[in-house]
CSV table of C-alpha atoms and ligand atoms in Angstrom, one decimal:
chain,number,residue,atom,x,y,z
A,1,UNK,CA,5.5,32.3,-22.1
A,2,UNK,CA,6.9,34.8,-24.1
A,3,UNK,CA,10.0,34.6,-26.1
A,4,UNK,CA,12.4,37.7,-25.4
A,5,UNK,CA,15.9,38.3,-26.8
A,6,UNK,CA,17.8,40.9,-25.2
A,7,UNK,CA,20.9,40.9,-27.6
A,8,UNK,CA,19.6,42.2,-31.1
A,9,UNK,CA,21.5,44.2,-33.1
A,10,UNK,CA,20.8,47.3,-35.3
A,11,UNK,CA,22.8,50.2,-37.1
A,12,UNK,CA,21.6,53.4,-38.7
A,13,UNK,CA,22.9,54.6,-41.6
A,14,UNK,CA,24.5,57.6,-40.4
A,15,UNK,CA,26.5,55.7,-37.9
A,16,UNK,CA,27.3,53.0,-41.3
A,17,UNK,CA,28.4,56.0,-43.1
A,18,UNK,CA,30.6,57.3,-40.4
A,19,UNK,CA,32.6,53.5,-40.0
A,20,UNK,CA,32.9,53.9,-43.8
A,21,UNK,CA,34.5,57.0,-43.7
A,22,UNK,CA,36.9,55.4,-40.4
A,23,UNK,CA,37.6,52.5,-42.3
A,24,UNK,CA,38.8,54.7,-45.9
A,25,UNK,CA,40.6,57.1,-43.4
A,26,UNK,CA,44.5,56.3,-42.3
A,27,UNK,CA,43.2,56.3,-38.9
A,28,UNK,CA,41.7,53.2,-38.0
A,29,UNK,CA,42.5,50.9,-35.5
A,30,UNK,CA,43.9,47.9,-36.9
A,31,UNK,CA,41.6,45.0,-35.1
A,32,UNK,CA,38.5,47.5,-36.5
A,33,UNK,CA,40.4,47.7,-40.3
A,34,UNK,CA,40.0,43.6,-40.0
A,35,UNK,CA,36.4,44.0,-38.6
A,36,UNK,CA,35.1,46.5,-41.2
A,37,UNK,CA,37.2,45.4,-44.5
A,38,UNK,CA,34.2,43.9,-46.2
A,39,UNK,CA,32.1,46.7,-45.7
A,40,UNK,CA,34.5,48.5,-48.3
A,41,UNK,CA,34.2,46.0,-51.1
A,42,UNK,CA,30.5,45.9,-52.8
A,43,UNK,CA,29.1,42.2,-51.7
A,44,UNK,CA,25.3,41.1,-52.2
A,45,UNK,CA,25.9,39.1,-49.2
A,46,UNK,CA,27.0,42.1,-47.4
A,47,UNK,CA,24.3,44.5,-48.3
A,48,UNK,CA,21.5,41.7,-47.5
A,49,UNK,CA,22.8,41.7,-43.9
A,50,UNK,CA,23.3,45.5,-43.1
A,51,UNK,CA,19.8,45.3,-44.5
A,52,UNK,CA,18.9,43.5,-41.9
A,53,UNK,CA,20.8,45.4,-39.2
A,54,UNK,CA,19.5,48.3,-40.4
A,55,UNK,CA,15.3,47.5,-40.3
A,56,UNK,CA,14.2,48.0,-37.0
A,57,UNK,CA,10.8,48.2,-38.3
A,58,UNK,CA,7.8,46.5,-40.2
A,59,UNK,CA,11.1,44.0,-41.6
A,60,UNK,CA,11.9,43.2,-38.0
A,61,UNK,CA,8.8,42.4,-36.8
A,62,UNK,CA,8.0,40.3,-39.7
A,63,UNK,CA,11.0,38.0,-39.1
A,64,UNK,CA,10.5,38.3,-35.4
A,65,UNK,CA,6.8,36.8,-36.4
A,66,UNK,CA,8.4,34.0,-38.6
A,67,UNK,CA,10.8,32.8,-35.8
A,68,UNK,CA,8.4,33.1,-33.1
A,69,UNK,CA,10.3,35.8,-31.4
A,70,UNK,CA,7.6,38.1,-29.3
A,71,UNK,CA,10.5,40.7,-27.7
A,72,UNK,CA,13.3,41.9,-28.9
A,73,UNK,CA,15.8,44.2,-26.8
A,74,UNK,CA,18.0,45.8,-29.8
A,75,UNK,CA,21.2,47.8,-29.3
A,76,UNK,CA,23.7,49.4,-31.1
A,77,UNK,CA,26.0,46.9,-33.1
A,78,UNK,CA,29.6,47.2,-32.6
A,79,UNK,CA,31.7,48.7,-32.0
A,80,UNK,CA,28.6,51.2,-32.4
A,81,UNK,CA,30.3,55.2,-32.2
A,82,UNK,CA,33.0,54.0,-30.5
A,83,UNK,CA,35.5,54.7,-32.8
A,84,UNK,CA,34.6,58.2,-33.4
A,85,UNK,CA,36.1,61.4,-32.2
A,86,UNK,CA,34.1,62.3,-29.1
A,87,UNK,CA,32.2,65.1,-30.6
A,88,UNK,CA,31.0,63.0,-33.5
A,89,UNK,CA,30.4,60.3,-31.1
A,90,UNK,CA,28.1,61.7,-28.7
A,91,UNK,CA,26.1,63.5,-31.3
A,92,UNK,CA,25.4,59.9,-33.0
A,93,UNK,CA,25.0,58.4,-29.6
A,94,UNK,CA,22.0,60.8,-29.1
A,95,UNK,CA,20.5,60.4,-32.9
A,96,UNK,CA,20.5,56.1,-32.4
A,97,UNK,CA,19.1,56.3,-28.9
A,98,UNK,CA,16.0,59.0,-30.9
A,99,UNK,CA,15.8,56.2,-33.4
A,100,UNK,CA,15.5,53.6,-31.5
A,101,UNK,CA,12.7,55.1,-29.2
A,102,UNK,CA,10.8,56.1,-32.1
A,103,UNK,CA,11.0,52.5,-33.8
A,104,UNK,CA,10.4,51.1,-29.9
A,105,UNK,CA,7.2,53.8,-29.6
A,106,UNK,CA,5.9,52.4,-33.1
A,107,UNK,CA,6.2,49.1,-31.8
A,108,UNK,CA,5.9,49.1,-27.9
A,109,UNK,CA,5.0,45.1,-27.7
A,110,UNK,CA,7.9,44.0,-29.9
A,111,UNK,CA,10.6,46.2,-29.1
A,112,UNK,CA,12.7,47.7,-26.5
A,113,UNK,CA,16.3,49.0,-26.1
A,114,UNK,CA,19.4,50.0,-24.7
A,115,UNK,CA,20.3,53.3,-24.5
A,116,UNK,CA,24.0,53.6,-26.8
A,117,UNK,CA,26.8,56.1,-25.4
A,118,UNK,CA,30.0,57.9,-26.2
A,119,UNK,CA,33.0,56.7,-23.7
A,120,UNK,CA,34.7,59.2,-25.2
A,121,UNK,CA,33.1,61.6,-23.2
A,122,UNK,CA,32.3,60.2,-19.8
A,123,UNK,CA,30.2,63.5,-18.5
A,124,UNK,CA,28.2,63.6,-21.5
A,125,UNK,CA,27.6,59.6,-21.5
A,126,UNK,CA,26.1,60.0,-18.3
A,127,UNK,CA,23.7,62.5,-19.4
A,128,UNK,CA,23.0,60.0,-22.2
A,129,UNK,CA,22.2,57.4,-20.0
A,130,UNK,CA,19.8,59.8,-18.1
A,131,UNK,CA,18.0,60.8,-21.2
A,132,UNK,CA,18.1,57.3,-22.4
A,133,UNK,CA,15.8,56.3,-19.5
A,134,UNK,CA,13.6,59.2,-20.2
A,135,UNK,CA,13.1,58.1,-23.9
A,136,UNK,CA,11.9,54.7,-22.4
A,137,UNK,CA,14.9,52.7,-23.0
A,138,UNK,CA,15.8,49.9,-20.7
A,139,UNK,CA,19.6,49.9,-19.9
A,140,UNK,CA,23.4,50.9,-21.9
A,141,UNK,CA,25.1,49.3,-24.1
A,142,UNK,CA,28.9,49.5,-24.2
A,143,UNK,CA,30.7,47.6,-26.8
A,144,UNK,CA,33.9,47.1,-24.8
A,145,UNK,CA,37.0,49.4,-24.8
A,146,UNK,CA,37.0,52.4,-26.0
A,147,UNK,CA,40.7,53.4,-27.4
A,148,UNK,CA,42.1,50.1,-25.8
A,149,UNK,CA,40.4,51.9,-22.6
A,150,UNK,CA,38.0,50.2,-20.0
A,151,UNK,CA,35.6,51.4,-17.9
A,152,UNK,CA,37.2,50.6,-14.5
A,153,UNK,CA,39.8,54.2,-15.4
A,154,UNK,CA,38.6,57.0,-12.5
A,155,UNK,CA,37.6,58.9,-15.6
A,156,UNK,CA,35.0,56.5,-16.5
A,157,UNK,CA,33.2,57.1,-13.2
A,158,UNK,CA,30.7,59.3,-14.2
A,159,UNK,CA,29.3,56.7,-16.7
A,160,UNK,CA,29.7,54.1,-13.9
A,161,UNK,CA,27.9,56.2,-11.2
A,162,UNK,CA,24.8,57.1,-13.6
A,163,UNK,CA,24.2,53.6,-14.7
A,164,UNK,CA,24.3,53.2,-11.0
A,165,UNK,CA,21.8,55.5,-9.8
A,166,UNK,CA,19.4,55.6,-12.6
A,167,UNK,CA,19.8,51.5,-12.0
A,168,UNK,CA,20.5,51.3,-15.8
A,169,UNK,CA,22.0,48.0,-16.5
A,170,UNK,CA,25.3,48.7,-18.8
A,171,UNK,CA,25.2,45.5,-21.3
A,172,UNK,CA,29.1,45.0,-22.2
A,173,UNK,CA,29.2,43.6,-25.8
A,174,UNK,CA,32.1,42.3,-27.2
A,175,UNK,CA,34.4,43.5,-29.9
A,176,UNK,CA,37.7,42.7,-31.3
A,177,UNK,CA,40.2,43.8,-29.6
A,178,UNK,CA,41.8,47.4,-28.8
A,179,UNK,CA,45.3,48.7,-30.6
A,180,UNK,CA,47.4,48.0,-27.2
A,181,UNK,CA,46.3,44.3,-27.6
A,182,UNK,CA,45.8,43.3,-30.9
A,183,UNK,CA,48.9,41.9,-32.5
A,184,UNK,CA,48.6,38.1,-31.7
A,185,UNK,CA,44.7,38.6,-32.1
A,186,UNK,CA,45.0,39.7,-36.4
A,187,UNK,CA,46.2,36.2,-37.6
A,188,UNK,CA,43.8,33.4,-38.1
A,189,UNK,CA,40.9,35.4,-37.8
A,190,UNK,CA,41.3,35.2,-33.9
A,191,UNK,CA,40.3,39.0,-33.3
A,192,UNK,CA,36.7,38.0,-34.4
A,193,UNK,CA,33.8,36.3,-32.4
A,194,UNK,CA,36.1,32.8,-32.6
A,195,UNK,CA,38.1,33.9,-29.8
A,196,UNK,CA,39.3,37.8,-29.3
A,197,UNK,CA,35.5,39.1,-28.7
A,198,UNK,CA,35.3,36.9,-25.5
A,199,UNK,CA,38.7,37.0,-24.2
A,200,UNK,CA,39.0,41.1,-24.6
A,201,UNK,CA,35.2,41.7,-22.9
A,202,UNK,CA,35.6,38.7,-20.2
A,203,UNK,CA,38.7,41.1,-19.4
A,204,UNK,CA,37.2,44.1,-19.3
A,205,UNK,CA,34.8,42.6,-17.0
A,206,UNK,CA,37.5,41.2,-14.7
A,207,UNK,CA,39.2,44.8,-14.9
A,208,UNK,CA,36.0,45.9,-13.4
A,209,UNK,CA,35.8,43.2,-10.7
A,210,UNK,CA,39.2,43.6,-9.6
A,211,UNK,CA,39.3,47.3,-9.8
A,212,UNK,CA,36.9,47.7,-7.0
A,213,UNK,CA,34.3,49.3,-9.3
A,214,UNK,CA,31.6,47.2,-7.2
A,215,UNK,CA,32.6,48.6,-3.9
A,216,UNK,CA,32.7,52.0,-5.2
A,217,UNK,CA,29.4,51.3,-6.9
A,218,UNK,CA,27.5,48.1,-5.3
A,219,UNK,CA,24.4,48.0,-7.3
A,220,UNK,CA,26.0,48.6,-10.5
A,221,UNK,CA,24.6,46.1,-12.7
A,222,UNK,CA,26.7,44.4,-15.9
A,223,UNK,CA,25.2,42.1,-18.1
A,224,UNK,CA,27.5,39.9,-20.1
A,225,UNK,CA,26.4,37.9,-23.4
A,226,UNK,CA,27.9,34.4,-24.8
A,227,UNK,CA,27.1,32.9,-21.4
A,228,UNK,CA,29.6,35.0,-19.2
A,229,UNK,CA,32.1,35.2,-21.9
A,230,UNK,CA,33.9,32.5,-20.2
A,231,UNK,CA,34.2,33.7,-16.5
A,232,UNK,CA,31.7,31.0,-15.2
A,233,UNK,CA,34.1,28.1,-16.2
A,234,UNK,CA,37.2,29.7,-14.5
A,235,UNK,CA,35.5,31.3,-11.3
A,236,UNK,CA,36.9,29.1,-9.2
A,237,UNK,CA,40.0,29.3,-10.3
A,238,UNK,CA,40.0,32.9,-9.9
A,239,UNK,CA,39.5,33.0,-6.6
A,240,UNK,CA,41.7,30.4,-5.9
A,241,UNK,CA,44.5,31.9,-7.4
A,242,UNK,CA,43.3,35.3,-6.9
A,243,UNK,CA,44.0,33.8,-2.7
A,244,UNK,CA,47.0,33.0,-3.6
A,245,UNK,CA,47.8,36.5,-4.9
A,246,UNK,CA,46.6,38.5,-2.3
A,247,UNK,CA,48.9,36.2,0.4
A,248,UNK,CA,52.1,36.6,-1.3
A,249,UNK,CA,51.1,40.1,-1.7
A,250,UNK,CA,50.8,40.4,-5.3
A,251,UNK,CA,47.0,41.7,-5.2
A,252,UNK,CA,45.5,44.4,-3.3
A,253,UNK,CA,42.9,42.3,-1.1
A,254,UNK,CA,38.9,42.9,-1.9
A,255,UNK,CA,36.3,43.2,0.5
A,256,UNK,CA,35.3,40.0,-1.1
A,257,UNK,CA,36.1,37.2,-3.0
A,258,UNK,CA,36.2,37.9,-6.9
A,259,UNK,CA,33.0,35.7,-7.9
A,260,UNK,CA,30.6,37.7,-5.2
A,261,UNK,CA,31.0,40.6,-7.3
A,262,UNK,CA,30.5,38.1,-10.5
A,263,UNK,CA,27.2,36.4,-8.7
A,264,UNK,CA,26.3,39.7,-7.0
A,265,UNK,CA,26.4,42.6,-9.6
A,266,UNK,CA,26.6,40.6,-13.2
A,267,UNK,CA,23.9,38.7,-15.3
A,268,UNK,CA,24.5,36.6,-18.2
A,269,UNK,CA,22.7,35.8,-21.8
A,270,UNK,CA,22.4,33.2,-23.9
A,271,UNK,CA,23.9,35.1,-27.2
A,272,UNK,CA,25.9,33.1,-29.9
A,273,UNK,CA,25.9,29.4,-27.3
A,274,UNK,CA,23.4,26.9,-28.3
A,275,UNK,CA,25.5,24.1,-26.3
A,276,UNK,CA,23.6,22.4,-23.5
A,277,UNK,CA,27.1,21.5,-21.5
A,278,UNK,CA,27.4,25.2,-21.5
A,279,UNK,CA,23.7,26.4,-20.3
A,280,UNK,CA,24.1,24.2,-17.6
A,281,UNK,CA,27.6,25.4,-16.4
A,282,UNK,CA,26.1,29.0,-16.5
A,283,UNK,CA,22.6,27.7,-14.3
A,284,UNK,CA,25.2,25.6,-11.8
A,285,UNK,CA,27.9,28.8,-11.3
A,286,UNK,CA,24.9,31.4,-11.7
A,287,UNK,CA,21.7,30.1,-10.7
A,288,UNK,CA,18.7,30.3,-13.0
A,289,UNK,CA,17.3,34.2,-12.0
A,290,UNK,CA,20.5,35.4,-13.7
A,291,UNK,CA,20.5,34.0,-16.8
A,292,UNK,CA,18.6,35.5,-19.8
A,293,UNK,CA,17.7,34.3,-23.7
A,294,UNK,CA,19.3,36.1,-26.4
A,295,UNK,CA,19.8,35.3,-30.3
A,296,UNK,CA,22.4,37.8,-31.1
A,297,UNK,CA,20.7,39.0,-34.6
A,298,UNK,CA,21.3,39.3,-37.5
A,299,UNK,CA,24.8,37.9,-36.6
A,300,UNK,CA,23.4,34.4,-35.2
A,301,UNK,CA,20.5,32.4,-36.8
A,302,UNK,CA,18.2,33.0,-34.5
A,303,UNK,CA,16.0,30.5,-35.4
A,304,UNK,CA,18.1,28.2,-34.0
A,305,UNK,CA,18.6,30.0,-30.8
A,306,UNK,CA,15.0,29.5,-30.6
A,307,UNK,CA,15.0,25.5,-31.0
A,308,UNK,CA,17.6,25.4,-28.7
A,309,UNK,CA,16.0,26.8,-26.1
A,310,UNK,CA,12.5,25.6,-26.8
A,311,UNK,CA,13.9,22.3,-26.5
A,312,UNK,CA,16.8,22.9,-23.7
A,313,UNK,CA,17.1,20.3,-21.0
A,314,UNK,CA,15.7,22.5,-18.1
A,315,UNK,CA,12.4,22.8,-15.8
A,316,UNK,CA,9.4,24.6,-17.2
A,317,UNK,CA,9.8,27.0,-14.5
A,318,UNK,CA,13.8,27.7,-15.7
A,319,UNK,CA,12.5,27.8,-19.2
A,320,UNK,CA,10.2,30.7,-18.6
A,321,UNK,CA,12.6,32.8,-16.0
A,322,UNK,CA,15.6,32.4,-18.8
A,323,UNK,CA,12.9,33.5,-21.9
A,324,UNK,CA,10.8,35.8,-20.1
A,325,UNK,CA,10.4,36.9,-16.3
A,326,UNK,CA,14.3,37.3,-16.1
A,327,UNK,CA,14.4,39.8,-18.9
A,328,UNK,CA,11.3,41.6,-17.7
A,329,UNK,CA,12.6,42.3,-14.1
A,330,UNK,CA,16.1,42.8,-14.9
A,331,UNK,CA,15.7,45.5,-17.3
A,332,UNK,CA,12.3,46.4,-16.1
A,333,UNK,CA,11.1,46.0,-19.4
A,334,UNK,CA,7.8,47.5,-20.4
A,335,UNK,CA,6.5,45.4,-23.0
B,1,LIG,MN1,26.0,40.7,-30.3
C-alpha cells in the first residue's frame, strides 16, 4: 500500500515576502505578530525550515524518498494570503495554486494539491476554486478565519456553494486565533498549535454545523486535521446539550442532530496525533472510511507519523483505507 499524506505544507517566496512586509507593518493582527515574530529576527534554524517549506521540488521528493512517503497532498501554510488585503490576496492565491500545479505536473506520482483562496473576496474565491480544479488540483484549503470571520457569514456563500458543486473538498487548517478572540490566547504560548489552533478551527467548524451551512449545502465536504480537532471526543455531548438547548428554546432546532452533519459532510486526518487512545476515538466516533494519514510537514517529523502508523494497532484492511484508498477517493486523487 501506498503511503499518502494529505496535510503537507509549502510557501512561496512571494507570499514569505508579503507576511514580512505584514509583520514590519503597524497592521498586523496581534495572534499573527506572535506567529510570525521569528521570521523577523535572522535564525539558521529558521531559514533551514522555510527551506523546507519552500522546496516543493527535487528536495521534497528526496525526503519524501527517505521517509518512505509515496504521496504527498501539499497546501498553502498558514495562514497562507489570508492576511492580505483582498486584491493582493487573490492575485497570490492564483500565483501559489500556478505553482503548485507546475511542481504537481513535474511530479504527477508524488504530488498533488489543494487549490489556496482569498476569503477576502468570496466571488473571486469561487472562481479560484473552479480554476483550481481545472489546473488539476484536488480540493481548497482554508486556513480558518479570515479577519476573525468564518465561513458560515451569508457572504461566504459563494465559496461554500463552489466547493459544493465542483465537489471540492475545503480542508480547514488551523491557525491562531482571529483579533476578536485572541486576548486570553497570547500568554503562555496558548495561541499556537498547543491549544488556540484546535479550539479556534474546531469552532469554525461547529459555526458551520450549527449555522445550517449543511442544509443549505448537503454535500459540502470539510476535512478537518489533528483528528477532528477535538469534536470527536465531545460529540456526544454536543448533542446532548445541544437537546437541551433547542427545548428550552435557546437554539434554533436543525433538521438533525449536530454529529450527522459531523459524520455526514466532514472527514478527519491524522496531522500532528501520533497517540493510539486518540486514532481509536476518531475510528469509534467516525468509522474507518473517514479517516485519512497526514504528517503535517515540515512542522511535524514526519518520520514519526510514519512509524506510528506503520505500526498502529488497527486491521490491515484499516491500515490501507487510512494510508491510501481513503485519500484516493476522497479527493479523487490522480496519482
Ligand atoms: Mn498543518
Amino acid at each position: 500500500m501506498r503511503r499518502i499524506a494529505v496535510e503537507e505544507a509549502f510557501i512561496t517566496a512571494e507570499i514569505l515576502a508579503g507576511w514580512r512586509q505584514v509583520l514590519a507593518s503597524s497592521d498586523v493582527e496581534p495572534g499573527f505578530a506572535k506567529l510570525g515574530g521569528s521570521l523577523l529576527k535572522p535564525s539558521k534554524g529558521t531559514d533551514i525550515f522555510l527551506a523546507r517549506l519552500m522546496d516543493i521540488g527535487a528536495g521534497r521528493i528526496a525526503h519524501m524518498d527517505n521517509v518512505g512517503m509515496d504521496v504527498e497532498v501539499l497546501s498553502l501554510t498558514s495562514p497562507g494570503v489570508q492576511i492580505f488585503a483582498a486584491d493582493m490576496a487573490t492575485r497570490l492565491a492564483a500565483e501559489s495554486n500556478d505553482a503548485l500545479a507546475a511542481a504537481i505536473k513535474a511530479n504527477p506520482t508524488r504530488l498533488a494539491g489543494l487549490a489556496a483562496v482569498a476569503p477576502q473576496d468570496p466571488q473571486a474565491a469561487a472562481r479560484e476554486i473552479e480554476r483550481g480544479k481545472s489546473l488539476g488540483l484536488s480540493g481548497v484549503i482554508i486556513n480558518s478565519h479570515t479577519r476573525s470571520e468564518y465561513l458560515d457569514l451569508p457572504k461566504y456563500r459563494p465559496i461554500l456553494e463552489a466547493a459544493e458543486a465542483l465537489d471540492m473538498p475545503i480542508y480547514l487548517h488551523p491557525r491562531e486565533p482571529g483579533p476578536s478572540m485572541v486576548t486570553p490566547y497570547l500568554d503562555y504560548g496558548l495561541y499556537f498549535a498547543t491549544w488556540g489552533f484546535s479550539a479556534e478551527t474546531g469552532l469554525h467548524a461547529m459555526r458551520l454545523i450549527m449555522s445550517g451551512a449543511f442544509d443549505r449545502h448537503p454535500k459540502l465536504r470539510i476535512v478537518l486535521g489533528h483528528m477532528g480537532e477535538g469534536i470527536p471526543y465531545w460529540l456526544k455531548r454536543i448533542d446532548n446539550r445541544y437537546a437541551l438547548q433547542v427545548k428550552i428554546g435557546a437554539t434554533e432546532k436543525l433538521p438533525k442532530r449536530p454529529s450527522e452533519y459531523f459524520l455526514e459532510n466532514f472527514y478527519i486526518t491524522t496531522a500532528g496525533v501520533t497517540d493510539m487512545a486518540v486514532l481509536k476515538l476518531g475510528l469509534d466516533e467516525l468509522g474507518d472510511d473517514r479517516i485519512m494519514f497526514a504528517a503535517d510537514y515540515p512542522y511535524e517529523d514526519d518520520a514519526e507519523a510514519v512509524q506510528f502508523m506503520d505500526g498502529a494497532d488497527v486491521s490491515e484492511e484499516q491500515r490501507r483505507k487510512i494510508y491510501e484508498t481513503n485519500a484516493l477517493r476522497i479527493f479523487k486523487l490522480q496519482v
